[in-house]
Short mmCIF file of C-alpha atoms in Angstrom, two decimals:
data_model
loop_
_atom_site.label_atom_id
_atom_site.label_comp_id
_atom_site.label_asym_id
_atom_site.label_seq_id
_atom_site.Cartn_x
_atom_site.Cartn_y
_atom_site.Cartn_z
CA UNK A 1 0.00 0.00 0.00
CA UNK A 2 1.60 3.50 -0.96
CA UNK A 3 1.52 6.36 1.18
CA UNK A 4 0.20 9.89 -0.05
CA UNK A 5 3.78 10.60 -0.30
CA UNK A 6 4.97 7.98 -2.17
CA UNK A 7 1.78 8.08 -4.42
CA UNK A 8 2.99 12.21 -5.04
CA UNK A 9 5.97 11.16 -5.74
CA UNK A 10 5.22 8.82 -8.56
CA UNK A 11 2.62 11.21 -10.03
CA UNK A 12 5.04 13.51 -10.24
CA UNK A 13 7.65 10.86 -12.12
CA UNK A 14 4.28 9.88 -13.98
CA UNK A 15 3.60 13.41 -15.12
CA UNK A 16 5.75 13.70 -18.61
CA UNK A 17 5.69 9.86 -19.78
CA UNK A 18 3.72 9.04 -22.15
CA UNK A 19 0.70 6.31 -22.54
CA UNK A 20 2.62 3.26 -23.61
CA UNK A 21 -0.94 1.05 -23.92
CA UNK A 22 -4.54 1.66 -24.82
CA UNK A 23 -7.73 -0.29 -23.36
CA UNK A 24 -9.46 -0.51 -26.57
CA UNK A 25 -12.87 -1.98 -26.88
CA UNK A 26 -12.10 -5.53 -26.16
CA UNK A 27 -11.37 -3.82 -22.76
CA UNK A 28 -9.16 -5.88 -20.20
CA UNK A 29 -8.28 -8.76 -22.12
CA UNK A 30 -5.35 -11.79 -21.17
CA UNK A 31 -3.14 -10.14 -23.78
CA UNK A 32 -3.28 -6.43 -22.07
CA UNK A 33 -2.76 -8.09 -18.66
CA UNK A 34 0.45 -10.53 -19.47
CA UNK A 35 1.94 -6.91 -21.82
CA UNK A 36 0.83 -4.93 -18.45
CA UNK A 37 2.84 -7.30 -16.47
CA UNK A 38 5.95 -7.46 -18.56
CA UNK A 39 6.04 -3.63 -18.57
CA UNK A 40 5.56 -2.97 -15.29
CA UNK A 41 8.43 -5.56 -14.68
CA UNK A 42 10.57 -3.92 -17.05
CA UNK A 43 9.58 -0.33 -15.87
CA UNK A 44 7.62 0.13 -12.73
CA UNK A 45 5.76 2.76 -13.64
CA UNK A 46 3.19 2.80 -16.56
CA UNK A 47 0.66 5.40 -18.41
CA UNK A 48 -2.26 3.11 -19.79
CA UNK A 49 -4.69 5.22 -21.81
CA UNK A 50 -8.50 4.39 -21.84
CA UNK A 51 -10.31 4.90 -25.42
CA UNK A 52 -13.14 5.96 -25.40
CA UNK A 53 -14.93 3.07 -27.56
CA UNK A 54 -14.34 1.05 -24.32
CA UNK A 55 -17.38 -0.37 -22.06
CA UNK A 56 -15.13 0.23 -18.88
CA UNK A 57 -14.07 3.75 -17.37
CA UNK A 58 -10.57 4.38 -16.54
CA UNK A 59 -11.46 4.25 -12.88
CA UNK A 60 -12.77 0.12 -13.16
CA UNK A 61 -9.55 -0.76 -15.94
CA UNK A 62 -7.00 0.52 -13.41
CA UNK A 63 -8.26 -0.97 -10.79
CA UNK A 64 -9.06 -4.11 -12.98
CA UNK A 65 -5.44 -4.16 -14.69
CA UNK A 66 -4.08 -3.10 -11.10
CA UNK A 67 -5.59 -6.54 -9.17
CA UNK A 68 -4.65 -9.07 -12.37
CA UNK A 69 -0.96 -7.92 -12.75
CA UNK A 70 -0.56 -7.01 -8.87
CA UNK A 71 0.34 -3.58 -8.68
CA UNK A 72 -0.98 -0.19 -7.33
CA UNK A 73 -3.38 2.70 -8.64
CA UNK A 74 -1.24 5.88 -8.49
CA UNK A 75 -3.44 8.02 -10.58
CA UNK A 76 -6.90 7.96 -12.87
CA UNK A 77 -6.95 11.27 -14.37
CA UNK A 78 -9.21 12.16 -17.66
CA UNK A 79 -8.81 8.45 -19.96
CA UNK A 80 -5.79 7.69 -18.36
CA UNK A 81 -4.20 5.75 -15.35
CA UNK A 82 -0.74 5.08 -13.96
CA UNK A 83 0.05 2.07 -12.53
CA UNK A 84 2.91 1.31 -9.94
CA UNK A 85 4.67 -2.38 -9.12
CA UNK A 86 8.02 -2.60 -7.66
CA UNK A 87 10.23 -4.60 -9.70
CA UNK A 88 10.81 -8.29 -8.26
CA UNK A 89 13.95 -8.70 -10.12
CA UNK A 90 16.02 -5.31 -10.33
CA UNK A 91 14.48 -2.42 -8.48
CA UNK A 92 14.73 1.24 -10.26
CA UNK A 93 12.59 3.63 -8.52
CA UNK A 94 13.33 3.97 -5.32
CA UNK A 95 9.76 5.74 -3.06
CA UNK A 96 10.26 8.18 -0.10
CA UNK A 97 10.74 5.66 2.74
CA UNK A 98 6.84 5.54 4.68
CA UNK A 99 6.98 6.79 8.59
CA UNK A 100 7.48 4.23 11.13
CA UNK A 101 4.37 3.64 12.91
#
């Protein structure tokens, strides 16, 4: 779970990519989710951009992308979402450590 500071953070990192995928009308489909999943592997942080053909809103793709490749919401803005999922492998972005509690 990311903190509000560690979600800033990546919206801020999120701010000049670009969309990299589209949720066409098909909408979430296994193809999109195993691409999703290599990205986010290779990346950590993804722009997915919702068409507007599609049955599903950005809000229900991210969070339907986010629970099938295991990562985390950062954003939903207009048609688009960023999604977050530390790398299991080789670890780029490092977040703003969260406060002990």
């Amino acid at each position: 779970m990311l903190t509000s500071k560690q979600r800033a953070y990546l919206r801020s990192m999120a701010n000049g990519m670009d969309a990299i995928f589209q949720v066409g009308k098909n909408g979430v489909t296994p193809e999109l989710r195993e691409t999703v999943h290599t990205a986010l592997e290779a990346r950590e942080l993804i722009k997915i951009n919702v068409l507007d053909n599609n049955m599903l809103g950005p809000r229900e793709a991210a969070e339907m992308l986010s629970s099938r490749t295991g990562s985390e919401v950062v954003q939903v803005i207009g048609n688009k979402f960023v999604l977050f999922r530390q790398s299991k492998t080789k670890p780029v972005i490092e977040l703003p450590k969260a406060p002990k509690a």
